[in-house]
mmCIF file of C-alpha atoms and ligand atoms in Angstrom:
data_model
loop_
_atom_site.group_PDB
_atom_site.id
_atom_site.type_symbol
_atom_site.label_atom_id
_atom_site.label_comp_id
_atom_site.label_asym_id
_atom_site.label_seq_id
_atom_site.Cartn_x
_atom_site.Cartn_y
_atom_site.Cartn_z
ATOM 1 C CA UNK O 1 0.000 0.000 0.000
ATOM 2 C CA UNK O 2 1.405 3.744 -0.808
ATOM 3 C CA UNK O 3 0.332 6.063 1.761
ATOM 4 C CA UNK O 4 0.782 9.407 -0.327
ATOM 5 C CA UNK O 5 0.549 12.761 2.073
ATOM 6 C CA UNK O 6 2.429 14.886 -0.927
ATOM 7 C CA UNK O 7 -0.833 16.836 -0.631
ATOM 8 C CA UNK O 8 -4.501 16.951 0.083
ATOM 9 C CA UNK O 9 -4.742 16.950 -3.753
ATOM 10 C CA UNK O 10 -3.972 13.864 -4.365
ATOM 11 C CA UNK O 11 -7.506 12.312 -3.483
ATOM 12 C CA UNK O 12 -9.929 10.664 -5.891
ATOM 13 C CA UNK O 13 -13.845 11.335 -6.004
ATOM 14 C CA UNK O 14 -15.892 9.119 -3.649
ATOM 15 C CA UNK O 15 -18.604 6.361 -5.358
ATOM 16 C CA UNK O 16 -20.827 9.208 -3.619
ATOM 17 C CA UNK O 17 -19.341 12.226 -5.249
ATOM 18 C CA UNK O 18 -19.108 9.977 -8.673
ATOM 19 C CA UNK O 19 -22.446 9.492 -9.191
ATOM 20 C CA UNK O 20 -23.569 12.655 -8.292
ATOM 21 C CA UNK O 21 -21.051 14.016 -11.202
ATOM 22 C CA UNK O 22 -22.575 11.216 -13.462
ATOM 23 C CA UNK O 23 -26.665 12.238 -12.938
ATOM 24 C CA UNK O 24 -25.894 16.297 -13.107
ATOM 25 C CA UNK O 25 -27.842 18.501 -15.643
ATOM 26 C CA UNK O 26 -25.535 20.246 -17.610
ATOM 27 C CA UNK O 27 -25.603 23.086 -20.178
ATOM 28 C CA UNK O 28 -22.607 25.320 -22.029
ATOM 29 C CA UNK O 29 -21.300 27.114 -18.698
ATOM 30 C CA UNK O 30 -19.669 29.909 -20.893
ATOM 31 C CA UNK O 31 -23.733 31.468 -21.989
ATOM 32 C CA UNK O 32 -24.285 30.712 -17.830
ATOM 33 C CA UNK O 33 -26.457 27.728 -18.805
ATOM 34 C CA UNK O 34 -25.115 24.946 -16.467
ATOM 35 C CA UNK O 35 -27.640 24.382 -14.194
ATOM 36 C CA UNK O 36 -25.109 22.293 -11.895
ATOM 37 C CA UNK O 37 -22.410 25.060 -12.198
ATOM 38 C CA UNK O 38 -25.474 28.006 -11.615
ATOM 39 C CA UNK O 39 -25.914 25.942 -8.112
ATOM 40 C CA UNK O 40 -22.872 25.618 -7.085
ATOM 41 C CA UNK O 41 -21.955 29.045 -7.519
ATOM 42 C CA UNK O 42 -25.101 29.946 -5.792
ATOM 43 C CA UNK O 43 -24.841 27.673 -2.843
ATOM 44 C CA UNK O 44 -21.195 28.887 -2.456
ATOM 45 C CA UNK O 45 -22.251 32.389 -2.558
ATOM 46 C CA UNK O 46 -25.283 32.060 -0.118
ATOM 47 C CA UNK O 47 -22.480 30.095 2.265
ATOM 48 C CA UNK O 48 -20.354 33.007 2.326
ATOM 49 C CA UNK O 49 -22.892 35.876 2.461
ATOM 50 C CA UNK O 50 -21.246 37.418 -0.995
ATOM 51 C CA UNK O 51 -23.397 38.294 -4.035
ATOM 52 C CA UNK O 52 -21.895 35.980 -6.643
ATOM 53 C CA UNK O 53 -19.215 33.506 -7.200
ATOM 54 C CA UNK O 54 -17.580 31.890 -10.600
ATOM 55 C CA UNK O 55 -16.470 28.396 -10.827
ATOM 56 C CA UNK O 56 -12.995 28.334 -12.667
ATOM 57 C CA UNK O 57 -10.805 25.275 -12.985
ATOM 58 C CA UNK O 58 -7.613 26.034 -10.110
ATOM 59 C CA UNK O 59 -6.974 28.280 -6.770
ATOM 60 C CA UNK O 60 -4.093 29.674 -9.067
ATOM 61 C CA UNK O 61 -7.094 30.845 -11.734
ATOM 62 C CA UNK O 62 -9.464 32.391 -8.692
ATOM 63 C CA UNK O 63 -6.113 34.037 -7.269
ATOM 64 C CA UNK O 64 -4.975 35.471 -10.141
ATOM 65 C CA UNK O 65 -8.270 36.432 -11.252
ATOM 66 C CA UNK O 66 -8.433 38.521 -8.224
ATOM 67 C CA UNK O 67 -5.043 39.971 -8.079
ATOM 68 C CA UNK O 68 -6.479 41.388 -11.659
ATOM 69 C CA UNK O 69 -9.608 42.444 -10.660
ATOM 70 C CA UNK O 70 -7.849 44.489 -7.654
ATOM 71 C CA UNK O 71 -4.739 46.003 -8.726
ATOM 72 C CA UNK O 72 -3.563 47.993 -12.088
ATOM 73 C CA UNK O 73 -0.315 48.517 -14.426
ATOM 74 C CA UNK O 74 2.008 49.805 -11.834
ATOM 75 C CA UNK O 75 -0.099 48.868 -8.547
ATOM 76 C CA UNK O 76 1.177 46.638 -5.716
ATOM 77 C CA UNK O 77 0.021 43.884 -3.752
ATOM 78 C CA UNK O 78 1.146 43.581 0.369
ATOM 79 C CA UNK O 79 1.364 39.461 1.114
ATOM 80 C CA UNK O 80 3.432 37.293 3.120
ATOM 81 C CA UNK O 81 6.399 36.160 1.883
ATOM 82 C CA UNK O 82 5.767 33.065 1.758
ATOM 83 C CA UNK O 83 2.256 32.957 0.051
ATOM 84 C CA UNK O 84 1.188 30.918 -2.854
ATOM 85 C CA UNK O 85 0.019 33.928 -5.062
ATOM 86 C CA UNK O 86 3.770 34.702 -5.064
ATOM 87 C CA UNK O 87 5.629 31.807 -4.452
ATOM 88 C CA UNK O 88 3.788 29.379 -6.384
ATOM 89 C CA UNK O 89 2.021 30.872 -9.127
ATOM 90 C CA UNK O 90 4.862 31.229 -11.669
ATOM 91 C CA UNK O 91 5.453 35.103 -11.301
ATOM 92 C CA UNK O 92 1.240 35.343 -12.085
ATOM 93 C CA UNK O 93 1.080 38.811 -9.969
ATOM 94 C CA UNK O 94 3.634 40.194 -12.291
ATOM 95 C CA UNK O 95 2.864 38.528 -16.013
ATOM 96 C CA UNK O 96 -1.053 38.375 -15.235
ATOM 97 C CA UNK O 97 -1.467 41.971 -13.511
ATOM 98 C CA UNK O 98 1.606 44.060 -14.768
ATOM 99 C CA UNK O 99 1.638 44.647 -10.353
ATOM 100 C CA UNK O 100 4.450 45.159 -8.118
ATOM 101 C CA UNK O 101 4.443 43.048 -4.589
ATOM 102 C CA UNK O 102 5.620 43.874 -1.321
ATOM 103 C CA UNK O 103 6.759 40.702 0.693
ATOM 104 C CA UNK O 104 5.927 40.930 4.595
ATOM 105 C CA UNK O 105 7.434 38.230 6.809
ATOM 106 C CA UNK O 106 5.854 36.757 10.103
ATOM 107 C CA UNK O 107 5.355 34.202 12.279
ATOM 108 C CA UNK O 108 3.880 31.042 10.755
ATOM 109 C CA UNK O 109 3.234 32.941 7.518
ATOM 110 C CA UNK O 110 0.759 35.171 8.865
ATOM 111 C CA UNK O 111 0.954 39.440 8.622
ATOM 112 C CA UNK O 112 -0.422 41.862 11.011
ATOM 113 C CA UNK O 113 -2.694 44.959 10.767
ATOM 114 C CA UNK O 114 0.227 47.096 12.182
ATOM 115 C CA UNK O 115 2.884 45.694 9.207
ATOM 116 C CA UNK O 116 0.448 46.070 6.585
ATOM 117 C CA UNK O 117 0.395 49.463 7.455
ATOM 118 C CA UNK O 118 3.866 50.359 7.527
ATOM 119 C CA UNK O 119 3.920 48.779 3.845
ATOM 120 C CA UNK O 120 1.142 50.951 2.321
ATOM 121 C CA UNK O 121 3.427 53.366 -0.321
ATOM 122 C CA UNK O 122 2.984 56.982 0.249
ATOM 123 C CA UNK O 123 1.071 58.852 -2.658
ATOM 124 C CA UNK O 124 4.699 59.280 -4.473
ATOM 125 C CA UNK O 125 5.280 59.940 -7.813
ATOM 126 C CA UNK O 126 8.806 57.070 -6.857
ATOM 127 C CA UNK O 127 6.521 54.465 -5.100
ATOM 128 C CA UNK O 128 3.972 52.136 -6.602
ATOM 129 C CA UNK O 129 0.291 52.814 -5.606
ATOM 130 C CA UNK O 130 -0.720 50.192 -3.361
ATOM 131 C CA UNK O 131 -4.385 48.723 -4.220
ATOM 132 C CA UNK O 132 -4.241 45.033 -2.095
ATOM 133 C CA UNK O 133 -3.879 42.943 0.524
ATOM 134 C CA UNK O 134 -3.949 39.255 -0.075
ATOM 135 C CA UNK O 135 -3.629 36.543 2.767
ATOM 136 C CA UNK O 136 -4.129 33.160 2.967
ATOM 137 C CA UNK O 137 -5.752 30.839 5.382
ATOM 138 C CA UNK O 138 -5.087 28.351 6.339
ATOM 139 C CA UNK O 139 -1.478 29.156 5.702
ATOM 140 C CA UNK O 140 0.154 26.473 3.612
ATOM 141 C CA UNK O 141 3.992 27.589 4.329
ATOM 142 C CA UNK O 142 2.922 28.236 7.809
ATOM 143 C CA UNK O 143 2.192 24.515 8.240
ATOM 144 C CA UNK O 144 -1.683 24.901 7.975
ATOM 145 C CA UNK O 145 -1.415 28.010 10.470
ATOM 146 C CA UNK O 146 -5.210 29.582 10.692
ATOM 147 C CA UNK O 147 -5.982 33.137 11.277
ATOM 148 C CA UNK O 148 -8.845 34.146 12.980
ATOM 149 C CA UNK O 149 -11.652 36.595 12.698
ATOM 150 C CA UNK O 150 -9.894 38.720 15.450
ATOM 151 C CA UNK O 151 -6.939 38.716 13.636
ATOM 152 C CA UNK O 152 -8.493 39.743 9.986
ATOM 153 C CA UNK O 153 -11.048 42.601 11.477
ATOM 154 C CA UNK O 154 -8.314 45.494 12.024
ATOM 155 C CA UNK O 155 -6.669 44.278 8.400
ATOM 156 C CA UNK O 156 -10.185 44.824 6.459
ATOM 157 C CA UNK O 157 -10.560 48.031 8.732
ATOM 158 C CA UNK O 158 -6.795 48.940 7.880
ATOM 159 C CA UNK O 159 -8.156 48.518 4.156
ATOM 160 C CA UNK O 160 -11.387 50.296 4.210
ATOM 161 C CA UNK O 161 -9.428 53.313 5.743
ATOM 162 C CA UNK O 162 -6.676 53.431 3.091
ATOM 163 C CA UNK O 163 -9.405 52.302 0.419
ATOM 164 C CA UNK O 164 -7.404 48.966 -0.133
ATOM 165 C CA UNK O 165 -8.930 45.948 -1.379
ATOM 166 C CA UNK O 166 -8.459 42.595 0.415
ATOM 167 C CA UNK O 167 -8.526 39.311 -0.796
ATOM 168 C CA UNK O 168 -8.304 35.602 0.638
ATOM 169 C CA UNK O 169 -6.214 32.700 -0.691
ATOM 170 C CA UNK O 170 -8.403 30.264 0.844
ATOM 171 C CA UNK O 171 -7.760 27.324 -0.900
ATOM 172 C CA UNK O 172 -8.343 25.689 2.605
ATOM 173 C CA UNK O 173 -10.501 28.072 4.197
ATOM 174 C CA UNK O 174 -12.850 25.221 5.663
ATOM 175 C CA UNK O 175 -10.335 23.520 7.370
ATOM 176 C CA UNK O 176 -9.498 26.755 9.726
ATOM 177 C CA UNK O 177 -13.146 27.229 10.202
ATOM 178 C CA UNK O 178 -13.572 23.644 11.116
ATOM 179 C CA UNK O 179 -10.997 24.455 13.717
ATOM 180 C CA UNK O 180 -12.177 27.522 14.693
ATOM 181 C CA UNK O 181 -15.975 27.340 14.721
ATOM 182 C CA UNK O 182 -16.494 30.660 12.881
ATOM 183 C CA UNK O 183 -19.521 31.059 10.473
ATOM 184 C CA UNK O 184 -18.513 31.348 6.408
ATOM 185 C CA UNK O 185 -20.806 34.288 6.183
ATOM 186 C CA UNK O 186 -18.759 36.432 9.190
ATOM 187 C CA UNK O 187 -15.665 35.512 6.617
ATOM 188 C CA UNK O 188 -17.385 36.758 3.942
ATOM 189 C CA UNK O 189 -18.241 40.013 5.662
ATOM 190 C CA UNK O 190 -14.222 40.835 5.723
ATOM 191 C CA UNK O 191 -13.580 40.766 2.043
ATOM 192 C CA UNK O 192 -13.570 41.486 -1.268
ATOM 193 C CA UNK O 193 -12.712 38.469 -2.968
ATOM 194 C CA UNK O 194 -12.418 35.094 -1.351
ATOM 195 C CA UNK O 195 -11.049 31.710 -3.506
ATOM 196 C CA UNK O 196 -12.126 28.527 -2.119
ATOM 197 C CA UNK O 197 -10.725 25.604 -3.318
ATOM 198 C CA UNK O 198 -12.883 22.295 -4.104
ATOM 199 C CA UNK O 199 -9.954 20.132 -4.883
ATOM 200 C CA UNK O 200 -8.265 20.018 -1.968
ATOM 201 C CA UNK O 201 -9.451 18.913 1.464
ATOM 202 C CA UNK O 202 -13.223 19.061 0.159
ATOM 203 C CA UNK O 203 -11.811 16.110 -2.200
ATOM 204 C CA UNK O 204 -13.295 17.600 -5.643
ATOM 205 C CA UNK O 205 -11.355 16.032 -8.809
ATOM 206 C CA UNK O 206 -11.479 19.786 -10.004
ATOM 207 C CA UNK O 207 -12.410 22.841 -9.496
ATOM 208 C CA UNK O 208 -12.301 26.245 -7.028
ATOM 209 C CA UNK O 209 -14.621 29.231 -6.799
ATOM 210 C CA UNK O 210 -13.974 33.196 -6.642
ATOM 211 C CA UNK O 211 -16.492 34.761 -4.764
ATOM 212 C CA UNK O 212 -17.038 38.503 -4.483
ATOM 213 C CA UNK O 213 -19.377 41.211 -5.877
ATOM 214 C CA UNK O 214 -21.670 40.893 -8.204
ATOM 215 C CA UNK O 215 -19.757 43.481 -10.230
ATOM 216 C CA UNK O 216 -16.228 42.119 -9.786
ATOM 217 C CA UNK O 217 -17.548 38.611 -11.009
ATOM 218 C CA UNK O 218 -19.166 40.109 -14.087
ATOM 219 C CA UNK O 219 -15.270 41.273 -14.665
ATOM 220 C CA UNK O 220 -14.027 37.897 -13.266
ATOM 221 C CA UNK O 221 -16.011 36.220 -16.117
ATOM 222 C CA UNK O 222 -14.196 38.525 -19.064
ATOM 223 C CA UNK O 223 -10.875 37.756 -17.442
ATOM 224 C CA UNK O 224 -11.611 33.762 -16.758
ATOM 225 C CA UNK O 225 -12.603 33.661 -20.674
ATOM 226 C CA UNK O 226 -9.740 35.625 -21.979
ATOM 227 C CA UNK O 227 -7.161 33.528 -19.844
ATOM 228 C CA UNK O 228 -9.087 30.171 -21.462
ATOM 229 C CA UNK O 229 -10.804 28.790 -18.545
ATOM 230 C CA UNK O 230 -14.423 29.053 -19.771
ATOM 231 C CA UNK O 231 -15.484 25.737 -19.554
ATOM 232 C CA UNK O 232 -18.327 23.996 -21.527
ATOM 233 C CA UNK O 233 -20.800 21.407 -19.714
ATOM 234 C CA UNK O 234 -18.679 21.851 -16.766
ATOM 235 C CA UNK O 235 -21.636 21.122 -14.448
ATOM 236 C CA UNK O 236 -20.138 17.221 -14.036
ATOM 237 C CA UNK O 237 -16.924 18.448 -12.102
ATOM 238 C CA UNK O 238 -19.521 21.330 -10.476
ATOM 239 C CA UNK O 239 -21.689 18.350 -9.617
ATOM 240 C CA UNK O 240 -18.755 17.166 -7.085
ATOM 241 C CA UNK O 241 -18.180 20.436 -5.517
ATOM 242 C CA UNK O 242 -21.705 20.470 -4.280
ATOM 243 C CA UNK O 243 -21.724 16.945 -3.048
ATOM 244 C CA UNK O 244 -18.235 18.225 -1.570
ATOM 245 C CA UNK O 245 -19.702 21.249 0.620
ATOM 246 C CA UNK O 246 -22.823 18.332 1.491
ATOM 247 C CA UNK O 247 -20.813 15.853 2.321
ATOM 248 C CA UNK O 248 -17.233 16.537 2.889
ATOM 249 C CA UNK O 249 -17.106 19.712 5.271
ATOM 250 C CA UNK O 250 -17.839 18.215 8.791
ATOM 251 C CA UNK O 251 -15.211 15.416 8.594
ATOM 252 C CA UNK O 252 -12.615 17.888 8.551
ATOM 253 C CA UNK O 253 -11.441 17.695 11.705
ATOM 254 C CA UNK O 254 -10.568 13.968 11.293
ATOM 255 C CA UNK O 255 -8.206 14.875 9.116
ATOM 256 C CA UNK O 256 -6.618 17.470 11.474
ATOM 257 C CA UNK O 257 -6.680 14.658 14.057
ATOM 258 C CA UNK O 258 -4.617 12.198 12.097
ATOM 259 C CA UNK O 259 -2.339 15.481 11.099
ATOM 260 C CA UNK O 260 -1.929 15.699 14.837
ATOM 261 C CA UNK O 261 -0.912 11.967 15.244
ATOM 262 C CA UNK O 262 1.254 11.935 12.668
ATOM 263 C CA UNK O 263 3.008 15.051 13.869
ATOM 264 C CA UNK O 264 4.115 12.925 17.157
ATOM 265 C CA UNK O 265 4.937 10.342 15.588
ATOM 266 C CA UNK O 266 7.639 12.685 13.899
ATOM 267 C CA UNK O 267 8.751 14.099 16.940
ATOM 268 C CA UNK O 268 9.966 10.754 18.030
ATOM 269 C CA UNK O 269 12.367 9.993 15.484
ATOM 270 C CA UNK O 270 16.005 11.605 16.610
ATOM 271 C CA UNK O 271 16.621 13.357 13.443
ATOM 272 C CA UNK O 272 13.503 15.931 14.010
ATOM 273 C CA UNK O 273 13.291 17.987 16.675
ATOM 274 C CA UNK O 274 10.644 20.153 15.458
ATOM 275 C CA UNK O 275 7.149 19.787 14.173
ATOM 276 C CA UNK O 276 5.464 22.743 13.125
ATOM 277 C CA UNK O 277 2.278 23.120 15.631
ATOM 278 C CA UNK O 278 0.127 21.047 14.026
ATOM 279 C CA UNK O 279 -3.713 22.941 13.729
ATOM 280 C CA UNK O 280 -5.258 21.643 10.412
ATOM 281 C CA UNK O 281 -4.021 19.046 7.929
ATOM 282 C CA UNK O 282 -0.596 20.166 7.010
ATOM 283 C CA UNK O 283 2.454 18.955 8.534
ATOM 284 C CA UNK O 284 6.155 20.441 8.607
ATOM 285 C CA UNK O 285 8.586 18.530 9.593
ATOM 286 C CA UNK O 286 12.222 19.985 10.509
ATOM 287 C CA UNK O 287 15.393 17.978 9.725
ATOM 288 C CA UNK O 288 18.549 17.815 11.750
ATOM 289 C CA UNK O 289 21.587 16.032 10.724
ATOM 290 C CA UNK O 290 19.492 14.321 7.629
ATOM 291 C CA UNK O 291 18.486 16.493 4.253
ATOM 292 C CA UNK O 292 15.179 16.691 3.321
ATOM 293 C CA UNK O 293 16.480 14.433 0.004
ATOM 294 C CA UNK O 294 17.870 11.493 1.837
ATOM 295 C CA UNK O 295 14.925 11.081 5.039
ATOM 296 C CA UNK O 296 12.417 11.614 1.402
ATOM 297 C CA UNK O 297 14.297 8.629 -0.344
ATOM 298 C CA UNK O 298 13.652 6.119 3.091
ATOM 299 C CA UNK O 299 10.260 7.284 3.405
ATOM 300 C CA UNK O 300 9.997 6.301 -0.632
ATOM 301 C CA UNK O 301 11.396 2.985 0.220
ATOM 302 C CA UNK O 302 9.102 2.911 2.790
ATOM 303 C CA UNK O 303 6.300 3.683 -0.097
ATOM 304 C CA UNK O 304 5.465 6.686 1.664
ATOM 305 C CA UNK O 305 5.337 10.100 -0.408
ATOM 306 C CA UNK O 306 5.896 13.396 1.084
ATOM 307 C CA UNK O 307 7.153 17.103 -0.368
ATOM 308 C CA UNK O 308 10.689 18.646 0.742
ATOM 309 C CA UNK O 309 9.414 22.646 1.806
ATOM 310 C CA UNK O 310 12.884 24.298 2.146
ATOM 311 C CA UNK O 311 16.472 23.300 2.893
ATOM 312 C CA UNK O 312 15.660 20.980 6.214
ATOM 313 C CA UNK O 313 11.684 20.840 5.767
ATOM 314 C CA UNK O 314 9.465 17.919 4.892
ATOM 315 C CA UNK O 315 5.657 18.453 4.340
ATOM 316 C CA UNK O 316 2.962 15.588 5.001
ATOM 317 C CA UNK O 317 -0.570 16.685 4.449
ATOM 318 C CA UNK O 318 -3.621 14.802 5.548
ATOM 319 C CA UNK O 319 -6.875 14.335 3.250
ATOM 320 C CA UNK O 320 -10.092 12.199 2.610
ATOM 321 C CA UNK O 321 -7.866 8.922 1.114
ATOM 322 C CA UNK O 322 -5.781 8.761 4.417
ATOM 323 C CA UNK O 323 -7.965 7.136 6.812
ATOM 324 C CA UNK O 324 -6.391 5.078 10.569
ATOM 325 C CA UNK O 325 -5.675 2.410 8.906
ATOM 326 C CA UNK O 326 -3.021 3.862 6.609
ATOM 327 C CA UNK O 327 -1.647 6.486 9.745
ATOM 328 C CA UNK O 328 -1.372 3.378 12.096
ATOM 329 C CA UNK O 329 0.764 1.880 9.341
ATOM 330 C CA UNK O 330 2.880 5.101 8.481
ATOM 331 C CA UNK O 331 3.964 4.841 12.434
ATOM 332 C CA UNK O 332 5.271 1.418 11.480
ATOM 333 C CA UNK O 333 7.055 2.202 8.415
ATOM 334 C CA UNK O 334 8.466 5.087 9.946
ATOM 335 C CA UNK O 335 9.819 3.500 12.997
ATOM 336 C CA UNK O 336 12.078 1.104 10.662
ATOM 337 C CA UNK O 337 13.544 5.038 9.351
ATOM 338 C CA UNK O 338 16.980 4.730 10.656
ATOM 339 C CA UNK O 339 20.535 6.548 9.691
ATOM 340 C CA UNK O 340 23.533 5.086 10.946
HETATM 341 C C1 PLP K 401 -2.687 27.877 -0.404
HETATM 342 C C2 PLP K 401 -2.893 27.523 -1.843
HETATM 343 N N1 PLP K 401 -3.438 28.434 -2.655
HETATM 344 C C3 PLP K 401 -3.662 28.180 -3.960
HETATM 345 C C4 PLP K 401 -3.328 26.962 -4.515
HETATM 346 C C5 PLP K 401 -3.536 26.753 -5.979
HETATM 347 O O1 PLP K 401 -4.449 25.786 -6.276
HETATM 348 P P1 PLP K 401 -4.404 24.984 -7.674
HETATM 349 O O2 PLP K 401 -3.415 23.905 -7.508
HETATM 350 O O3 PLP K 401 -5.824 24.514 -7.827
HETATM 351 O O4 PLP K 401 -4.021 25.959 -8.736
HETATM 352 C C6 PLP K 401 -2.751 25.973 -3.702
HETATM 353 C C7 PLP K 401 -2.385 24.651 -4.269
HETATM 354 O O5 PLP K 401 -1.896 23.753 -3.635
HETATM 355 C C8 PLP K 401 -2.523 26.266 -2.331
HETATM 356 O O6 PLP K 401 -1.955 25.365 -1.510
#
């Protein structure tokens, strides 16, 4: 058996979830005839409290859909460092948007109110005008780290004081609110633009959603077209990410359990002495002594797949296809991890 944690990607759809996507009505999504996508985007708008939402095929399409919608030629974007929109989106912020970004650092990959607002540019003719804030929760490079409400509420009123826009990365947005107990539509009331992803924890084959105005989505659909995601009868992959926010929401916190488990079961091997505090489904493992190469070629022989995240880090990341069987076996295979 391969017990692959590379990411909470990696899942396949349920017998559930495929014959939901089997018996959906579809229509040509790109006139706004898909009944199944029409839901969906509905259902995930309602959720949130927003006016609309668009159904695109990736987090990196609803990000830098948003990052468009928000900034212009010669704007700039405030983020963290370590965020996906700049880390992993292949320059996007720059090639999609023409915009400049300002990298923050913080603990856990998470930005205060107070750094945000040393980072807005002064009205200079030298300085980019800054139009956004972007963060992300739960914070991938921050080993699942979750922000809370308390946390975002002087950021959005930072924004609406300096007439900034704010958007979420929150490709795994339901996993902090699983942990946290706060309400979708309080998120909602915080920002502009949220992406949710649908592939990811929520187990979706496909598929994330922008949410925001109805006005910005109107825009979101010229800029989704032009960049080719228009999608056709794309009400089958839709199909899933309503059986998803049915079905798949509530067991969340299993998988932040087993993330917890496998986090001590980390800890005891001598060659890490840190795990990353383990909150949601990601787990970052530091190295000492071993690189991130060598500990990734055991755990291979071990048919166990993980991701190096930086010089001595390892990520493991929890889903749907990892149930106790397969963690009660990754202790074993683990344990037999030795370098002499
Ligand atoms: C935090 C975060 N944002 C955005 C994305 C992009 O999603 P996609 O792979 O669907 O483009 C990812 C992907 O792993 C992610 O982890």
């Amino acid at each position: 058996m391969i017990i692959d944690l590379r990411s909470d990607t990696v899942t396949r759809p349920t017998a559930g979830m495929k014959e939901a996507m089997f018996s959906a009505p579809v229509g040509d999504d790109v006139f706004g005839e898909d009944p199944t996508v029409n839901a969906l985007q509905e259902k995930a708008a309602k959720l949130f409290g927003m006016e609309a939402a668009i159904f695109c095929p990736s987090g990196t399409m609803t990000n830098q859909i948003a990052i468009r919608l928000h900034t212009r030629i010669q704007t700039e974007v405030i983020c963290h460092k370590h965020s996906h929109e700049y880390l992993y989106e292949g320059g996007g912020i720059m090639s999609n948007s023409l915009a400049s970004v300002k990298l923050l650092d913080g603990d856990l990959g998470k930005i205060t109110a107070a750094q945000i607002k040393a980072a807005i540019n002064p009205d200079d003719v030298h300085a980019p005008e800054t139009t956004l804030v972007s963060l992300e929760n739960t914070m991938n490079k921050g080993g699942g780290s979750i922000y809370t409400l308390d946390e975002v509420k002087p950021i959005k009123e930072l924004c609406k004081v300096n007439g900034l826009k704010l958007h979420l990365d929150g490709a795994r947005l339901f996993n902090a609110l699983a942990e946290t107990g706060e309400s979708p539509a309080d998120w909602g009331a915080q920002f502009d633009t949220i992406s949710i992803c649908l592939s990811k924890g929520l187990g979706c084959p496909v598929g994330s959603l922008l949410l925001g105005s109805k006005s910005d989505i109107r825009r979101a659909r010229k800029v989704r077209k032009v960049w080719g995601g228009g999608m056709r009868q794309a009400g089958f992959l839709a199909a899933a990410g309503i059986y998803a926010l049915n079905n798949h929401v509530t067991r969340l916190k299993e998988d932040h359990a087993r993330a917890r488990a496998l986090g001590a079961m980390l800890l005891k091997l001598s060659f890490v002495p840190e795990v990353y505090p383990v909150t949601t489904n990601i787990v970052i493992a530091r190295l000492q002594g071993v690189s991130p190469e060598d500990f990734m070629k055991k755990l291979e022989d071990q048919k166990i797949k993980s991701v190096k995240f930086g010089t001595d880090l390892v990520r493991f990341v929890t889903h749907l296809d990892f149930d106790d069987e397969q963690l009660e076996e990754f202790g074993k295979r683990i344990s037999k991890i030795l370098f002499l």
